mmCIF file of C-alpha atoms and ligand atoms in Angstrom:
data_model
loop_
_atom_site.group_PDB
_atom_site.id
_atom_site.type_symbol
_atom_site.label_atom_id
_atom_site.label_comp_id
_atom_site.label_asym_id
_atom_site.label_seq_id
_atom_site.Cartn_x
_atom_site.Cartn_y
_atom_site.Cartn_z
ATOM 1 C CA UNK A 762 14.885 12.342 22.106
ATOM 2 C CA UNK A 763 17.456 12.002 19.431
ATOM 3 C CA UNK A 764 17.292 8.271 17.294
ATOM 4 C CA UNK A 765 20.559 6.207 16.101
ATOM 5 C CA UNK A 766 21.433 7.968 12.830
ATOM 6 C CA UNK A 767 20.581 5.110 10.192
ATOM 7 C CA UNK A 768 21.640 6.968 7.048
ATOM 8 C CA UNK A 769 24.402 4.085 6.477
ATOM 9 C CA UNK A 770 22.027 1.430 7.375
ATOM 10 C CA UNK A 771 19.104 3.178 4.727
ATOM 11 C CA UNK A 772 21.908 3.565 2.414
ATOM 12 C CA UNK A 773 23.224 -0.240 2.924
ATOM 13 C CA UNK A 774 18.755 -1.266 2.671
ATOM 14 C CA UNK A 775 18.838 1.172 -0.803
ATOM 15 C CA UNK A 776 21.774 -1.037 -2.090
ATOM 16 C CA UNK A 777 19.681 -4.308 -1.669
ATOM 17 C CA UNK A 778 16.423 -3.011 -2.603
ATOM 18 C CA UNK A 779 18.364 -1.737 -6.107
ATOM 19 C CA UNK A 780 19.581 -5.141 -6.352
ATOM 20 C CA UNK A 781 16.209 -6.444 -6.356
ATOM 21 C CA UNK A 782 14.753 -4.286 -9.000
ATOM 22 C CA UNK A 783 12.678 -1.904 -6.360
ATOM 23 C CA UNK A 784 14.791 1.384 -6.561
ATOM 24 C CA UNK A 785 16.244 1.489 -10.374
ATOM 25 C CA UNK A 786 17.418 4.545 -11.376
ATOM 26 C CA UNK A 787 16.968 7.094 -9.533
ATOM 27 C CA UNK A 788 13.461 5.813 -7.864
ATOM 28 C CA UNK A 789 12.461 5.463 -4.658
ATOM 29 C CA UNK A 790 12.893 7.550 -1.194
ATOM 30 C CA UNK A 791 14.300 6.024 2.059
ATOM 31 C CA UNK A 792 13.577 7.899 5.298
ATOM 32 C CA UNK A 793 14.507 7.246 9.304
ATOM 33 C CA UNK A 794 13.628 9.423 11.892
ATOM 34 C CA UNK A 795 16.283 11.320 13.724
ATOM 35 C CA UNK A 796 14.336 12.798 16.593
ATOM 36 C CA UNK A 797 10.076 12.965 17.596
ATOM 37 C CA UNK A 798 9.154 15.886 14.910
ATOM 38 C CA UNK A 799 12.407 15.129 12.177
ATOM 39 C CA UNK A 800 13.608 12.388 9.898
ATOM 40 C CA UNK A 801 16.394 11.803 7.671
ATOM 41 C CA UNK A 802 15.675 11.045 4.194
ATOM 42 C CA UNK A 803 17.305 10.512 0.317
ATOM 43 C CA UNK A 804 18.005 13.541 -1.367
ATOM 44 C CA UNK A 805 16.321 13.531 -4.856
ATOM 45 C CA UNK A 806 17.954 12.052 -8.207
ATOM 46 C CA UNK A 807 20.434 9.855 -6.034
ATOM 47 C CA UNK A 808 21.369 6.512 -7.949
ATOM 48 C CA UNK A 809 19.886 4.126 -5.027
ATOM 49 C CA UNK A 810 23.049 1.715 -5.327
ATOM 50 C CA UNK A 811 25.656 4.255 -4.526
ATOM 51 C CA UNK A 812 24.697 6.021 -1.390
ATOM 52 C CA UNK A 813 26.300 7.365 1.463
ATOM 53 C CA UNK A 814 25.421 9.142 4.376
ATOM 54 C CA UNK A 815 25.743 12.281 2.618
ATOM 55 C CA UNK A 816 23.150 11.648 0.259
ATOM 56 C CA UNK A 817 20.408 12.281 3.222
ATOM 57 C CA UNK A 818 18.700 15.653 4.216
ATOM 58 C CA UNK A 819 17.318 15.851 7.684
ATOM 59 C CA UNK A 820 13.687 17.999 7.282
ATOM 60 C CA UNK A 821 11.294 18.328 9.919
ATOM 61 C CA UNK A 822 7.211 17.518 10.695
ATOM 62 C CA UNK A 823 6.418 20.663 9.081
ATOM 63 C CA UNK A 824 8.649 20.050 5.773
ATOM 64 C CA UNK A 825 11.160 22.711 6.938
ATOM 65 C CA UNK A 826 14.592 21.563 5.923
ATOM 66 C CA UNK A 827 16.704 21.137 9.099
ATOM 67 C CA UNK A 828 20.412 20.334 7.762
ATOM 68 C CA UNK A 829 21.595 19.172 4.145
ATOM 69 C CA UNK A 830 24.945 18.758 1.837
ATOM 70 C CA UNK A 831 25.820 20.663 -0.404
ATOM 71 C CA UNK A 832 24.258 20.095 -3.799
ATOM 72 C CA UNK A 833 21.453 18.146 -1.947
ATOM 73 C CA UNK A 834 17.568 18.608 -2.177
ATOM 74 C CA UNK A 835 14.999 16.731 -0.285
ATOM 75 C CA UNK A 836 13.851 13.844 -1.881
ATOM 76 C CA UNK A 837 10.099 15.574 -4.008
ATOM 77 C CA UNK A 838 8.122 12.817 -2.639
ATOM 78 C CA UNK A 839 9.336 13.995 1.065
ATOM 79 C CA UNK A 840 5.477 15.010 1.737
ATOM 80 C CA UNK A 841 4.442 11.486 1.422
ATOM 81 C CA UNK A 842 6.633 10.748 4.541
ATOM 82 C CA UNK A 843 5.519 13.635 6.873
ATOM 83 C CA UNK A 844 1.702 12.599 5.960
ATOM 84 C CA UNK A 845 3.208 8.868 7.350
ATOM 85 C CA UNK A 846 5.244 10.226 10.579
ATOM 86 C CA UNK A 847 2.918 12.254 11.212
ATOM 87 C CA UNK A 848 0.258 9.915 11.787
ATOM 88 C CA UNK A 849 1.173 6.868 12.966
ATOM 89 C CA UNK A 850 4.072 7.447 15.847
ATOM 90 C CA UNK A 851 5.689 4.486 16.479
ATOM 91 C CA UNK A 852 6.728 4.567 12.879
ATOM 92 C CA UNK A 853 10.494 5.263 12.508
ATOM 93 C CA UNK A 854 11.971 3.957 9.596
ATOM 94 C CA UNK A 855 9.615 4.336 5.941
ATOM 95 C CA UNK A 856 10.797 2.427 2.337
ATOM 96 C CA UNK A 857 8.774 4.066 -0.788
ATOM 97 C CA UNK A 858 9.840 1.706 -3.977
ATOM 98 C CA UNK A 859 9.096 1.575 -8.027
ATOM 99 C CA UNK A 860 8.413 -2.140 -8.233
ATOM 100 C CA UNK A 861 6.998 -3.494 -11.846
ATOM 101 C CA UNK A 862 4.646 -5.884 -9.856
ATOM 102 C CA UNK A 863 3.463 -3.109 -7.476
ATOM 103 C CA UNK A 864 2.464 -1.264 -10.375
ATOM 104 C CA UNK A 865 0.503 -4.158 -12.158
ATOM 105 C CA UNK A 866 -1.249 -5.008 -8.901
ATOM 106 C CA UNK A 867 -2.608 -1.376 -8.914
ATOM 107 C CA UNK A 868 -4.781 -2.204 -11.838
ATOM 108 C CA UNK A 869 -6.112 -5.214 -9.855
ATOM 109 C CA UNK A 870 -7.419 -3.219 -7.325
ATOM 110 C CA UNK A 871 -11.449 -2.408 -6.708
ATOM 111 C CA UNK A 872 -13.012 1.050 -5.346
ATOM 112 C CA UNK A 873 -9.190 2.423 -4.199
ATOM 113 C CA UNK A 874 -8.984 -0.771 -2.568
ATOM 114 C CA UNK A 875 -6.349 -3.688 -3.712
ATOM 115 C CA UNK A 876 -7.349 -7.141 -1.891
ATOM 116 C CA UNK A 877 -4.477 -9.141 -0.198
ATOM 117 C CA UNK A 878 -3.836 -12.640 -1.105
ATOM 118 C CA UNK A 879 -5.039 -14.754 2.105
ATOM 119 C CA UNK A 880 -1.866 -15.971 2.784
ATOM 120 C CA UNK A 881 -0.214 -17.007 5.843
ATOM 121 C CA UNK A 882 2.746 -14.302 5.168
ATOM 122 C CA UNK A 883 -0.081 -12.033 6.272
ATOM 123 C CA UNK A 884 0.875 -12.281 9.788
ATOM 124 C CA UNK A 885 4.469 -10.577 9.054
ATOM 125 C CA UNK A 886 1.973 -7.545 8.456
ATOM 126 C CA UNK A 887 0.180 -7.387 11.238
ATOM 127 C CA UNK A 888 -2.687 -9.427 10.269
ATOM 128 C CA UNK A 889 -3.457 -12.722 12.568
ATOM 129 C CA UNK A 890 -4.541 -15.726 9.791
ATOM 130 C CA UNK A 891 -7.905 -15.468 11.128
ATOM 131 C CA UNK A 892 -8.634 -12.305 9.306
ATOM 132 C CA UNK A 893 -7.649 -13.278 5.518
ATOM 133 C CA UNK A 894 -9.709 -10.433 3.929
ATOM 134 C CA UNK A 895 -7.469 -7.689 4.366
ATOM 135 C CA UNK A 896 -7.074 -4.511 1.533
ATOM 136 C CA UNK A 897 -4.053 -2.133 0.995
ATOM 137 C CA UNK A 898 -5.289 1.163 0.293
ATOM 138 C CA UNK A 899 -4.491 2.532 -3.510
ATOM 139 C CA UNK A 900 -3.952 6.105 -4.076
ATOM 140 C CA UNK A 901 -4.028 7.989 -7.278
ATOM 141 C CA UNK A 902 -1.091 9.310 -8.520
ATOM 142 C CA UNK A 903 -0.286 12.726 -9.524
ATOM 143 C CA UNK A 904 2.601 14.928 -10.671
ATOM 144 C CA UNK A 905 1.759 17.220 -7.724
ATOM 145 C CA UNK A 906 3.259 15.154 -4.962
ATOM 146 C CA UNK A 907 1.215 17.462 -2.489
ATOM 147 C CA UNK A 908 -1.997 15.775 -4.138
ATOM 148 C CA UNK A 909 -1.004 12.678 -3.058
ATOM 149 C CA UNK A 910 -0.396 13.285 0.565
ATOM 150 C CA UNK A 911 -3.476 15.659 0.654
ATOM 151 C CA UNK A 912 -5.161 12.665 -0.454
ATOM 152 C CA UNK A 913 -3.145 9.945 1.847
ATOM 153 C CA UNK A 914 -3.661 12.938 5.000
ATOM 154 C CA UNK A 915 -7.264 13.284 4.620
ATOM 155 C CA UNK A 916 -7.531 9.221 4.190
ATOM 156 C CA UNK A 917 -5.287 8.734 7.541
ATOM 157 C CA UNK A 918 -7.243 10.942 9.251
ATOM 158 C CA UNK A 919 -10.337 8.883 8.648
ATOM 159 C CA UNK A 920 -8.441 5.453 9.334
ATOM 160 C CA UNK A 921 -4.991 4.106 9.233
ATOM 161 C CA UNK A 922 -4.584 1.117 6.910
ATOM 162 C CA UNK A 923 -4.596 -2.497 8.362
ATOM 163 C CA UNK A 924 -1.571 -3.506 7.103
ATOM 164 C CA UNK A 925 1.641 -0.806 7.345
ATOM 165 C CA UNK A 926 1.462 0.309 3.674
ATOM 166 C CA UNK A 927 -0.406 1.785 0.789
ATOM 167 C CA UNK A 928 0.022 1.856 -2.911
ATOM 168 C CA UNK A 929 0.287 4.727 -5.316
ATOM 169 C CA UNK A 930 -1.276 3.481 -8.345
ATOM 170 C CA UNK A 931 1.157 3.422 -11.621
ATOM 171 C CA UNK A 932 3.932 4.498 -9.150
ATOM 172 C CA UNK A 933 4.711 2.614 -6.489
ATOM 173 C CA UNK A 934 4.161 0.962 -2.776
ATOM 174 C CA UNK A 935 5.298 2.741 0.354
ATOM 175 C CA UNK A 936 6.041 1.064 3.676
ATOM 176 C CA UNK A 937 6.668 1.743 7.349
ATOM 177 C CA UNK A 938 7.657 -0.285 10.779
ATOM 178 C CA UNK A 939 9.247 0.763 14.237
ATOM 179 C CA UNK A 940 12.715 0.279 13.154
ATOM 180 C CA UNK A 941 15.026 -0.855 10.292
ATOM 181 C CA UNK A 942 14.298 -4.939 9.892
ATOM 182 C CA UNK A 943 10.377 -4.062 10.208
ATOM 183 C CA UNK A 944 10.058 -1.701 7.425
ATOM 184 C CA UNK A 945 12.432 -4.010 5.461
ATOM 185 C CA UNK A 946 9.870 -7.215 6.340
ATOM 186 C CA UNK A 947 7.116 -5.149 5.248
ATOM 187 C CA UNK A 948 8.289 -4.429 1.916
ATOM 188 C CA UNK A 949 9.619 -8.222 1.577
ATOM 189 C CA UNK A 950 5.960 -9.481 2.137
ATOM 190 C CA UNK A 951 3.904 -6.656 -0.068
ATOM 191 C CA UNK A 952 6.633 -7.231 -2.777
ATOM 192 C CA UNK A 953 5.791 -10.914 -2.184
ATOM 193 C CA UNK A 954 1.949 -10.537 -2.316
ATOM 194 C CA UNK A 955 2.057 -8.603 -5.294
ATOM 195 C CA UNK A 956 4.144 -10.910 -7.238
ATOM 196 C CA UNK A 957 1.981 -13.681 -6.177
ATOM 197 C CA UNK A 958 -1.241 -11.814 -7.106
ATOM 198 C CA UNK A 959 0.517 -11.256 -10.946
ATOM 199 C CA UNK A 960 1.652 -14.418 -11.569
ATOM 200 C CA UNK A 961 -2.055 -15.380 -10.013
ATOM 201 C CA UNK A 962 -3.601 -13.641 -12.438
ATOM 202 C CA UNK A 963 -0.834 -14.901 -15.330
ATOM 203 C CA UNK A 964 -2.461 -18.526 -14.024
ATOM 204 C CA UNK A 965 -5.915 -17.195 -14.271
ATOM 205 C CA UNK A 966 -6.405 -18.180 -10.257
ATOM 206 C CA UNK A 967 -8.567 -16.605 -8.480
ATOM 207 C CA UNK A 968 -7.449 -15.347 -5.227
ATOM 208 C CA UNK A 969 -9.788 -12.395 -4.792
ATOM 209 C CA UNK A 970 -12.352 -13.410 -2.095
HETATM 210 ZN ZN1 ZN B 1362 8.033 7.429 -6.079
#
């Protein structure tokens, strides 16, 4: 089953997500799938403002590179996706952003584990407002991008994270949902929580339960 080909509409979310500081310079990765086992996503060292649909290589499950433009390369963080489509199906659409909050919030976080503000935004992410105590899960980073999904694979295999996200710690947040809006709501309320948890911590609140 082939999906609607979202490269404008990833290209049109990369323009915003610029605009708000997530994807400056040449950061961040934007990826939709186009059918079950293959997904569309940025080529690498793309200004994230100025995209168009040729600025996306189709690759598939197994990292094989199905179709790309001339003078395009997979985005290098391209692994991190499979790991993500791979396990958890109903996700079509994944954002990865370079956010300066996201990266502060990674040296709030305990044991690999960063604690979520209890916040009613929580249910946007899955999580009814009964269960305030949730935790994103914080990877290390690496230069080896295939250390990080090796570590995110062998992590998903043991359990997917409550919320749809995890951090990369000094590098960034990545998010998924089952279509365009849902991915763009989850990276709205992380980006959220993890300004709230700085400026938290600015205040010297405590909102770690
Ligand atoms: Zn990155």
């Amino acid at each position: 089953m082939h999906s609607e080909d979202l490269r404008q509409d990833l290209a049109n979310s990369a323009r915003s997500f610029h605009a708000r500081g997530w994807m400056l310079g040449t950061a961040g990765n934007l990826s939709a799938r186009r059918a079950e086992d293959s997904f569309w996503i940025t080529a690498s060292g793309r200004p994230k403002d100025l995209l168009t649909p040729d600025d996306f290589v189709s690759v598939n499950l197994q990292g094989e590179v199905l179709a790309a433009p001339a003078g395009r390369k997979a985005s290098a963080e391209t692994a991190i996706h499979r790991v993500i489509y791979r396990h958890i199906p109903e996700a079509r659409v994944v954002f990865h952003g370079h956010s300066i909050e996201a990266n502060l919030c990674g040296h709030l976080a305990r044991n690999g584990q960063l604690r979520l503000p209890p916040l009613e935004m929580l249910k946007g992410l899955g999580v009814p407002d009964a269960e305030p105590e949730v935790d994103l899960p914080v990877f290390a980073n690496h230069q080896d991008v295939a250390r990080i999904a090796g570590d995110m694979d062998a992590a998903f295999a043991q359990s997917l994270p409550r919320v749809p996200g995890v951090l990369i710690h000094q590098h960034g947040v990545t998010v998924w949902g089952r279509d365009l809006l849902s991915a763009r709501h989850h990276l709205e309320l992380l980006e959220y929580c993890f300004r709230y948890l700085v400026q938290a911590k600015a205040l010297a609140i405590g909102v770690q339960a």
